[in-house]
Amino acid sequence: MYVGHHTGWKVPPASELYGGKVEQIDDWCSEHLVPESQCIECNPNLYPKPKEFGFCSEHGVSECVLCHPELAQVKGEPQLPKHDTTQAIALLPRPENNSRNTLHRSRVQFASATSVEKYGIDIDLAQERMMSDILTANGEVVFNPTRVAHLMTRVPGTVAAVFKTVGHDVKRNDVIALVDSAQVGHAKSQLLQALVQYRLRRTTVERLRPISSSGAVSGKTLIDAESAMEEAEVMLHSARQAFANLGFE
């Protein structure tokens, strides 16, 4: 029972039963990240490199397949392109390659075919096809975003009238549209109500001050009236500020 629980109910190798150790073979190339036994850089005999022809001064590349078609990995007899490759190369400016660069001698290796699929590498045959100067693609015509202003109202409402549409010239302070908003109406009503209350309180104070000095009314009555006027003035300023916040002066 003890042996079964500690060995996963599997019979261990004889070397482990008698105290021996099984040597683990490290078959991994840490430099090229592939199994050591399959590394073609560390074991050149696995995949010999083709004959090197050096740098091509005519086309500016190393191991030029145009001058040496036998370097091209194709089936059958190597053939040069039917079209003028010189014009294709001269179509756009190309940086000059360094003739002393040796990176082209390094070969890319993967540990397995699964690694190739994981990195999203697709392998296909190189084919010679006609190229077209026209490319068909979907597009969307939009205004220049640096010259477009998106307008919005400070309060919700319903557009009652539109005075400017697409194509019209506009300038500063032009009326673009008229928005009917209940919130603006409420703010205006609050402002008018506060204005009426302030004027009423002020008129009351102006009437009480002359007769208060003669003793016809008590000083407390005048103080209460002045306090009510100051309170009405504060409410008036608050209503004006709320109306100004909506864009009205």
C-alpha atoms as a PDB file:
ATOM      1  CA  MET A   1       0.000   0.000   0.000  1.00  0.00           C
ATOM      2  CA  TYR A   2       2.803   2.425   0.862  1.00  0.00           C
ATOM      3  CA  VAL A   3       4.570   1.864  -2.450  1.00  0.00           C
ATOM      4  CA  GLY A   4       1.350   2.212  -4.439  1.00  0.00           C
ATOM      5  CA  HIS A   5       0.393   5.567  -2.932  1.00  0.00           C
ATOM      6  CA  HIS A   6       3.854   7.019  -3.447  1.00  0.00           C
ATOM      7  CA  THR A   7       4.403   5.767  -6.990  1.00  0.00           C
ATOM      8  CA  GLY A   8       0.970   6.504  -8.438  1.00  0.00           C
ATOM      9  CA  TRP A   9       0.275   2.757  -8.594  1.00  0.00           C
ATOM     10  CA  LYS A  10       2.940   2.373 -11.267  1.00  0.00           C
ATOM     11  CA  VAL A  11       5.888   0.039 -11.180  1.00  0.00           C
ATOM     12  CA  PRO A  12       9.041   2.195 -10.950  1.00  0.00           C
ATOM     13  CA  PRO A  13      12.148   1.370 -12.995  1.00  0.00           C
ATOM     14  CA  ALA A  14      14.459  -1.244 -11.572  1.00  0.00           C
ATOM     15  CA  SER A  15      17.214   1.343 -11.142  1.00  0.00           C
ATOM     16  CA  GLU A  16      15.004   3.311  -8.764  1.00  0.00           C
ATOM     17  CA  LEU A  17      14.027   0.207  -6.801  1.00  0.00           C
ATOM     18  CA  TYR A  18      17.682  -0.576  -6.118  1.00  0.00           C
ATOM     19  CA  GLY A  19      18.670   2.996  -5.344  1.00  0.00           C
ATOM     20  CA  GLY A  20      20.156   3.915  -8.716  1.00  0.00           C
ATOM     21  CA  LYS A  21      19.550   7.211 -10.529  1.00  0.00           C
ATOM     22  CA  VAL A  22      18.505   7.600 -14.120  1.00  0.00           C
ATOM     23  CA  GLU A  23      20.576  10.183 -15.921  1.00  0.00           C
ATOM     24  CA  GLN A  24      18.489  12.834 -17.666  1.00  0.00           C
ATOM     25  CA  ILE A  25      19.763  13.744 -21.112  1.00  0.00           C
ATOM     26  CA  ASP A  26      19.555  17.489 -21.725  1.00  0.00           C
ATOM     27  CA  ASP A  27      18.604  17.603 -25.409  1.00  0.00           C
ATOM     28  CA  TRP A  28      18.010  21.335 -25.693  1.00  0.00           C
ATOM     29  CA  CYS A  29      19.980  24.044 -27.470  1.00  0.00           C
ATOM     30  CA  SER A  30      19.696  27.136 -25.288  1.00  0.00           C
ATOM     31  CA  GLU A  31      21.334  29.305 -27.949  1.00  0.00           C
ATOM     32  CA  HIS A  32      18.850  28.566 -30.762  1.00  0.00           C
ATOM     33  CA  LEU A  33      15.891  27.369 -28.619  1.00  0.00           C
ATOM     34  CA  VAL A  34      15.390  24.043 -30.395  1.00  0.00           C
ATOM     35  CA  PRO A  35      16.247  20.447 -29.468  1.00  0.00           C
ATOM     36  CA  GLU A  36      20.009  19.960 -29.577  1.00  0.00           C
ATOM     37  CA  SER A  37      19.701  16.849 -31.719  1.00  0.00           C
ATOM     38  CA  GLN A  38      17.721  18.813 -34.331  1.00  0.00           C
ATOM     39  CA  CYS A  39      19.651  22.091 -34.315  1.00  0.00           C
ATOM     40  CA  ILE A  40      21.010  22.649 -37.809  1.00  0.00           C
ATOM     41  CA  GLU A  41      23.258  25.480 -36.639  1.00  0.00           C
ATOM     42  CA  CYS A  42      25.048  23.351 -34.068  1.00  0.00           C
ATOM     43  CA  ASN A  43      24.940  20.280 -36.344  1.00  0.00           C
ATOM     44  CA  PRO A  44      25.593  21.560 -39.886  1.00  0.00           C
ATOM     45  CA  ASN A  45      25.523  18.018 -41.268  1.00  0.00           C
ATOM     46  CA  LEU A  46      21.789  17.785 -40.594  1.00  0.00           C
ATOM     47  CA  TYR A  47      21.050  20.444 -43.208  1.00  0.00           C
ATOM     48  CA  PRO A  48      24.140  21.535 -45.145  1.00  0.00           C
ATOM     49  CA  LYS A  49      24.223  25.123 -46.296  1.00  0.00           C
ATOM     50  CA  PRO A  50      24.222  25.781 -50.040  1.00  0.00           C
ATOM     51  CA  LYS A  51      27.201  27.194 -51.823  1.00  0.00           C
ATOM     52  CA  GLU A  52      27.780  30.863 -51.029  1.00  0.00           C
ATOM     53  CA  PHE A  53      28.273  33.361 -53.853  1.00  0.00           C
ATOM     54  CA  GLY A  54      28.759  36.437 -51.690  1.00  0.00           C
ATOM     55  CA  PHE A  55      27.408  39.934 -52.199  1.00  0.00           C
ATOM     56  CA  CYS A  56      25.887  40.948 -55.546  1.00  0.00           C
ATOM     57  CA  SER A  57      26.982  44.476 -56.381  1.00  0.00           C
ATOM     58  CA  GLU A  58      24.524  44.682 -59.285  1.00  0.00           C
ATOM     59  CA  HIS A  59      21.360  44.082 -57.263  1.00  0.00           C
ATOM     60  CA  GLY A  60      22.679  45.012 -53.822  1.00  0.00           C
ATOM     61  CA  VAL A  61      21.856  41.741 -52.017  1.00  0.00           C
ATOM     62  CA  SER A  62      23.712  38.729 -50.748  1.00  0.00           C
ATOM     63  CA  GLU A  63      23.231  35.361 -52.440  1.00  0.00           C
ATOM     64  CA  CYS A  64      21.378  36.927 -55.372  1.00  0.00           C
ATOM     65  CA  VAL A  65      18.872  34.531 -56.946  1.00  0.00           C
ATOM     66  CA  LEU A  66      18.686  36.707 -60.063  1.00  0.00           C
ATOM     67  CA  CYS A  67      22.331  36.138 -60.868  1.00  0.00           C
ATOM     68  CA  HIS A  68      22.320  32.604 -59.429  1.00  0.00           C
ATOM     69  CA  PRO A  69      18.911  30.993 -60.063  1.00  0.00           C
ATOM     70  CA  GLU A  70      20.156  27.711 -58.603  1.00  0.00           C
ATOM     71  CA  LEU A  71      19.841  29.273 -55.142  1.00  0.00           C
ATOM     72  CA  ALA A  72      16.065  29.506 -55.492  1.00  0.00           C
ATOM     73  CA  GLN A  73      14.296  26.602 -53.798  1.00  0.00           C
ATOM     74  CA  VAL A  74      11.921  25.656 -56.588  1.00  0.00           C
ATOM     75  CA  LYS A  75      10.772  22.437 -58.142  1.00  0.00           C
ATOM     76  CA  GLY A  76      12.157  21.737 -61.563  1.00  0.00           C
ATOM     77  CA  GLU A  77      14.388  24.030 -63.577  1.00  0.00           C
ATOM     78  CA  PRO A  78      14.856  27.498 -61.989  1.00  0.00           C
ATOM     79  CA  GLN A  79      13.411  30.269 -64.140  1.00  0.00           C
ATOM     80  CA  LEU A  80      13.912  33.993 -63.974  1.00  0.00           C
ATOM     81  CA  PRO A  81      10.837  36.249 -63.850  1.00  0.00           C
ATOM     82  CA  LYS A  82       9.287  37.002 -67.214  1.00  0.00           C
ATOM     83  CA  HIS A  83       8.890  40.683 -66.417  1.00  0.00           C
ATOM     84  CA  ASP A  84      11.526  43.350 -65.955  1.00  0.00           C
ATOM     85  CA  THR A  85      12.520  43.105 -62.297  1.00  0.00           C
ATOM     86  CA  THR A  86      14.823  46.103 -62.600  1.00  0.00           C
ATOM     87  CA  GLN A  87      11.866  48.455 -62.988  1.00  0.00           C
ATOM     88  CA  ALA A  88      10.112  46.876 -60.018  1.00  0.00           C
ATOM     89  CA  ILE A  89      13.184  47.325 -57.831  1.00  0.00           C
ATOM     90  CA  ALA A  90      13.608  50.934 -58.971  1.00  0.00           C
ATOM     91  CA  LEU A  91       9.938  51.777 -58.316  1.00  0.00           C
ATOM     92  CA  LEU A  92      10.607  53.000 -54.775  1.00  0.00           C
ATOM     93  CA  PRO A  93      13.798  54.138 -53.052  1.00  0.00           C
ATOM     94  CA  ARG A  94      15.529  51.263 -51.308  1.00  0.00           C
ATOM     95  CA  PRO A  95      18.153  51.485 -48.569  1.00  0.00           C
ATOM     96  CA  GLU A  96      21.518  50.096 -49.518  1.00  0.00           C
ATOM     97  CA  ASN A  97      22.469  46.800 -47.911  1.00  0.00           C
ATOM     98  CA  ASN A  98      25.757  46.403 -46.118  1.00  0.00           C
ATOM     99  CA  SER A  99      27.997  44.073 -48.092  1.00  0.00           C
ATOM    100  CA  ARG A 100      29.709  42.991 -44.847  1.00  0.00           C
ATOM    101  CA  ASN A 101      26.478  41.952 -43.164  1.00  0.00           C
ATOM    102  CA  THR A 102      26.359  38.228 -42.349  1.00  0.00           C
ATOM    103  CA  LEU A 103      22.862  37.953 -40.865  1.00  0.00           C
ATOM    104  CA  HIS A 104      21.618  36.233 -44.016  1.00  0.00           C
ATOM    105  CA  ARG A 105      23.691  33.202 -43.079  1.00  0.00           C
ATOM    106  CA  SER A 106      21.595  32.564 -39.969  1.00  0.00           C
ATOM    107  CA  ARG A 107      18.667  30.214 -40.434  1.00  0.00           C
ATOM    108  CA  VAL A 108      15.377  30.445 -38.540  1.00  0.00           C
ATOM    109  CA  GLN A 109      14.470  27.335 -36.577  1.00  0.00           C
ATOM    110  CA  PHE A 110      11.382  26.254 -34.657  1.00  0.00           C
ATOM    111  CA  ALA A 111      11.140  23.528 -32.066  1.00  0.00           C
ATOM    112  CA  SER A 112       8.121  21.919 -33.743  1.00  0.00           C
ATOM    113  CA  ALA A 113       5.357  22.448 -36.276  1.00  0.00           C
ATOM    114  CA  THR A 114       3.113  23.461 -33.377  1.00  0.00           C
ATOM    115  CA  SER A 115       5.443  26.369 -32.652  1.00  0.00           C
ATOM    116  CA  VAL A 116       5.107  27.536 -36.255  1.00  0.00           C
ATOM    117  CA  GLU A 117       1.311  27.545 -35.963  1.00  0.00           C
ATOM    118  CA  LYS A 118       1.464  29.252 -32.569  1.00  0.00           C
ATOM    119  CA  TYR A 119       3.463  32.166 -33.981  1.00  0.00           C
ATOM    120  CA  GLY A 120       0.997  32.522 -36.869  1.00  0.00           C
ATOM    121  CA  ILE A 121       3.519  31.840 -39.626  1.00  0.00           C
ATOM    122  CA  ASP A 122       2.027  30.806 -42.949  1.00  0.00           C
ATOM    123  CA  ILE A 123       4.112  29.222 -45.685  1.00  0.00           C
ATOM    124  CA  ASP A 124       3.071  29.503 -49.311  1.00  0.00           C
ATOM    125  CA  LEU A 125       4.618  29.257 -52.743  1.00  0.00           C
ATOM    126  CA  ALA A 126       5.989  32.392 -54.378  1.00  0.00           C
ATOM    127  CA  GLN A 127       4.136  33.040 -57.607  1.00  0.00           C
ATOM    128  CA  GLU A 128       4.517  35.493 -60.436  1.00  0.00           C
ATOM    129  CA  ARG A 129       1.336  37.479 -61.031  1.00  0.00           C
ATOM    130  CA  MET A 130       0.253  40.635 -62.760  1.00  0.00           C
ATOM    131  CA  MET A 131       0.062  43.690 -60.518  1.00  0.00           C
ATOM    132  CA  SER A 132      -2.650  46.307 -60.794  1.00  0.00           C
ATOM    133  CA  ASP A 133      -2.317  50.024 -60.104  1.00  0.00           C
ATOM    134  CA  ILE A 134      -5.897  50.111 -58.787  1.00  0.00           C
ATOM    135  CA  LEU A 135      -6.922  48.793 -55.395  1.00  0.00           C
ATOM    136  CA  THR A 136     -10.597  48.282 -54.615  1.00  0.00           C
ATOM    137  CA  ALA A 137     -11.445  48.886 -50.968  1.00  0.00           C
ATOM    138  CA  ASN A 138     -14.273  50.122 -48.788  1.00  0.00           C
ATOM    139  CA  GLY A 139     -14.068  53.695 -47.575  1.00  0.00           C
ATOM    140  CA  GLU A 140     -16.025  56.369 -45.784  1.00  0.00           C
ATOM    141  CA  VAL A 141     -16.187  60.049 -46.718  1.00  0.00           C
ATOM    142  CA  VAL A 142     -16.164  62.264 -43.636  1.00  0.00           C
ATOM    143  CA  PHE A 143     -15.546  65.901 -42.845  1.00  0.00           C
ATOM    144  CA  ASN A 144     -12.124  67.101 -41.801  1.00  0.00           C
ATOM    145  CA  PRO A 145     -12.219  66.490 -38.019  1.00  0.00           C
ATOM    146  CA  THR A 146      -9.985  69.512 -37.389  1.00  0.00           C
ATOM    147  CA  ARG A 147     -12.563  71.803 -39.006  1.00  0.00           C
ATOM    148  CA  VAL A 148     -15.747  70.325 -37.547  1.00  0.00           C
ATOM    149  CA  ALA A 149     -17.391  71.591 -34.355  1.00  0.00           C
ATOM    150  CA  HIS A 150     -19.926  69.374 -32.607  1.00  0.00           C
ATOM    151  CA  LEU A 151     -22.676  71.526 -31.096  1.00  0.00           C
ATOM    152  CA  MET A 152     -24.780  70.637 -28.094  1.00  0.00           C
ATOM    153  CA  THR A 153     -27.150  72.429 -25.775  1.00  0.00           C
ATOM    154  CA  ARG A 154     -26.555  72.924 -22.064  1.00  0.00           C
ATOM    155  CA  VAL A 155     -30.064  71.746 -21.255  1.00  0.00           C
ATOM    156  CA  PRO A 156     -32.289  69.041 -22.755  1.00  0.00           C
ATOM    157  CA  GLY A 157     -35.041  70.151 -25.068  1.00  0.00           C
ATOM    158  CA  THR A 158     -36.708  69.909 -28.458  1.00  0.00           C
ATOM    159  CA  VAL A 159     -35.365  71.557 -31.604  1.00  0.00           C
ATOM    160  CA  ALA A 160     -38.047  74.015 -32.641  1.00  0.00           C
ATOM    161  CA  ALA A 161     -36.287  75.536 -35.665  1.00  0.00           C
ATOM    162  CA  VAL A 162     -33.056  75.119 -37.653  1.00  0.00           C
ATOM    163  CA  PHE A 163     -31.556  78.168 -39.353  1.00  0.00           C
ATOM    164  CA  LYS A 164     -28.255  76.718 -40.628  1.00  0.00           C
ATOM    165  CA  THR A 165     -27.696  73.392 -42.385  1.00  0.00           C
ATOM    166  CA  VAL A 166     -24.804  71.608 -44.106  1.00  0.00           C
ATOM    167  CA  GLY A 167     -23.097  73.903 -46.599  1.00  0.00           C
ATOM    168  CA  HIS A 168     -24.132  77.209 -45.020  1.00  0.00           C
ATOM    169  CA  ASP A 169     -21.488  79.712 -44.010  1.00  0.00           C
ATOM    170  CA  VAL A 170     -21.564  80.587 -40.324  1.00  0.00           C
ATOM    171  CA  LYS A 171     -19.722  83.100 -38.200  1.00  0.00           C
ATOM    172  CA  ARG A 172     -19.442  83.926 -34.544  1.00  0.00           C
ATOM    173  CA  ASN A 173     -22.741  84.640 -32.711  1.00  0.00           C
ATOM    174  CA  ASP A 174     -24.870  83.278 -35.563  1.00  0.00           C
ATOM    175  CA  VAL A 175     -28.035  81.493 -34.439  1.00  0.00           C
ATOM    176  CA  ILE A 176     -27.823  77.889 -35.653  1.00  0.00           C
ATOM    177  CA  ALA A 177     -31.047  76.511 -34.215  1.00  0.00           C
ATOM    178  CA  LEU A 178     -33.782  77.232 -31.698  1.00  0.00           C
ATOM    179  CA  VAL A 179     -34.254  74.752 -28.848  1.00  0.00           C
ATOM    180  CA  ASP A 180     -37.435  74.666 -26.795  1.00  0.00           C
ATOM    181  CA  SER A 181     -36.460  73.671 -23.248  1.00  0.00           C
ATOM    182  CA  ALA A 182     -38.701  73.442 -20.193  1.00  0.00           C
ATOM    183  CA  GLN A 183     -35.667  73.906 -17.936  1.00  0.00           C
ATOM    184  CA  VAL A 184     -34.946  77.317 -19.459  1.00  0.00           C
ATOM    185  CA  GLY A 185     -38.556  78.339 -18.934  1.00  0.00           C
ATOM    186  CA  HIS A 186     -38.388  77.261 -15.306  1.00  0.00           C
ATOM    187  CA  ALA A 187     -35.159  79.222 -14.734  1.00  0.00           C
ATOM    188  CA  LYS A 188     -36.695  82.311 -16.326  1.00  0.00           C
ATOM    189  CA  SER A 189     -39.781  81.981 -14.138  1.00  0.00           C
ATOM    190  CA  GLN A 190     -37.614  81.696 -11.019  1.00  0.00           C
ATOM    191  CA  LEU A 191     -35.701  84.824 -12.033  1.00  0.00           C
ATOM    192  CA  LEU A 192     -38.854  86.880 -12.585  1.00  0.00           C
ATOM    193  CA  GLN A 193     -40.330  85.694  -9.295  1.00  0.00           C
ATOM    194  CA  ALA A 194     -37.140  86.592  -7.407  1.00  0.00           C
ATOM    195  CA  LEU A 195     -37.083  90.023  -9.073  1.00  0.00           C
ATOM    196  CA  VAL A 196     -40.685  90.748  -8.051  1.00  0.00           C
ATOM    197  CA  GLN A 197     -40.024  89.648  -4.469  1.00  0.00           C
ATOM    198  CA  TYR A 198     -36.933  91.838  -4.216  1.00  0.00           C
ATOM    199  CA  ARG A 199     -38.735  94.906  -5.542  1.00  0.00           C
ATOM    200  CA  LEU A 200     -41.608  94.311  -3.130  1.00  0.00           C
ATOM    201  CA  ARG A 201     -39.273  93.962  -0.122  1.00  0.00           C
ATOM    202  CA  ARG A 202     -37.310  97.041  -1.157  1.00  0.00           C
ATOM    203  CA  THR A 203     -40.480  99.136  -1.500  1.00  0.00           C
ATOM    204  CA  THR A 204     -41.595  98.011   1.963  1.00  0.00           C
ATOM    205  CA  VAL A 205     -38.279  99.060   3.509  1.00  0.00           C
ATOM    206  CA  GLU A 206     -38.377 102.437   1.757  1.00  0.00           C
ATOM    207  CA  ARG A 207     -41.865 103.092   3.223  1.00  0.00           C
ATOM    208  CA  LEU A 208     -40.966 101.992   6.755  1.00  0.00           C
ATOM    209  CA  ARG A 209     -37.753 103.989   7.132  1.00  0.00           C
ATOM    210  CA  PRO A 210     -39.370 107.512   7.251  1.00  0.00           C
ATOM    211  CA  ILE A 211     -42.129 106.532   9.662  1.00  0.00           C
ATOM    212  CA  SER A 212     -39.784 104.445  11.819  1.00  0.00           C
ATOM    213  CA  SER A 213     -37.811 107.554  12.788  1.00  0.00           C
ATOM    214  CA  SER A 214     -41.034 109.218  14.031  1.00  0.00           C
ATOM    215  CA  GLY A 215     -41.900 106.201  16.152  1.00  0.00           C
ATOM    216  CA  ALA A 216     -45.004 105.205  14.181  1.00  0.00           C
ATOM    217  CA  VAL A 217     -43.595 101.673  13.781  1.00  0.00           C
ATOM    218  CA  SER A 218     -41.228  99.762  15.986  1.00  0.00           C
ATOM    219  CA  GLY A 219     -37.572  99.309  15.151  1.00  0.00           C
ATOM    220  CA  LYS A 220     -38.049  95.546  15.110  1.00  0.00           C
ATOM    221  CA  THR A 221     -40.524  95.844  12.250  1.00  0.00           C
ATOM    222  CA  LEU A 222     -37.979  97.797  10.199  1.00  0.00           C
ATOM    223  CA  ILE A 223     -35.227  95.290  10.977  1.00  0.00           C
ATOM    224  CA  ASP A 224     -37.445  92.383   9.912  1.00  0.00           C
ATOM    225  CA  ALA A 225     -38.304  94.187   6.673  1.00  0.00           C
ATOM    226  CA  GLU A 226     -34.630  94.891   5.918  1.00  0.00           C
ATOM    227  CA  SER A 227     -33.753  91.243   6.601  1.00  0.00           C
ATOM    228  CA  ALA A 228     -36.496  90.107   4.237  1.00  0.00           C
ATOM    229  CA  MET A 229     -35.166  92.509   1.569  1.00  0.00           C
ATOM    230  CA  GLU A 230     -31.621  91.152   1.921  1.00  0.00           C
ATOM    231  CA  GLU A 231     -32.916  87.597   1.675  1.00  0.00           C
ATOM    232  CA  ALA A 232     -34.868  88.498  -1.465  1.00  0.00           C
ATOM    233  CA  GLU A 233     -31.714  90.090  -2.921  1.00  0.00           C
ATOM    234  CA  VAL A 234     -29.750  86.879  -2.336  1.00  0.00           C
ATOM    235  CA  MET A 235     -32.479  84.851  -4.045  1.00  0.00           C
ATOM    236  CA  LEU A 236     -32.404  87.295  -6.965  1.00  0.00           C
ATOM    237  CA  HIS A 237     -28.630  86.897  -7.417  1.00  0.00           C
ATOM    238  CA  SER A 238     -28.990  83.105  -7.237  1.00  0.00           C
ATOM    239  CA  ALA A 239     -31.722  83.103  -9.893  1.00  0.00           C
ATOM    240  CA  ARG A 240     -29.646  85.378 -12.149  1.00  0.00           C
ATOM    241  CA  GLN A 241     -26.612  83.087 -11.822  1.00  0.00           C
ATOM    242  CA  ALA A 242     -28.687  80.007 -12.648  1.00  0.00           C
ATOM    243  CA  PHE A 243     -30.054  81.776 -15.724  1.00  0.00           C
ATOM    244  CA  ALA A 244     -26.535  82.848 -16.768  1.00  0.00           C
ATOM    245  CA  ASN A 245     -25.277  79.267 -16.434  1.00  0.00           C
ATOM    246  CA  LEU A 246     -27.694  78.317 -19.199  1.00  0.00           C
ATOM    247  CA  GLY A 247     -25.967  80.754 -21.555  1.00  0.00           C
ATOM    248  CA  PHE A 248     -28.176  83.793 -21.035  1.00  0.00           C
ATOM    249  CA  GLU A 249     -26.927  87.133 -19.815  1.00  0.00           C
END
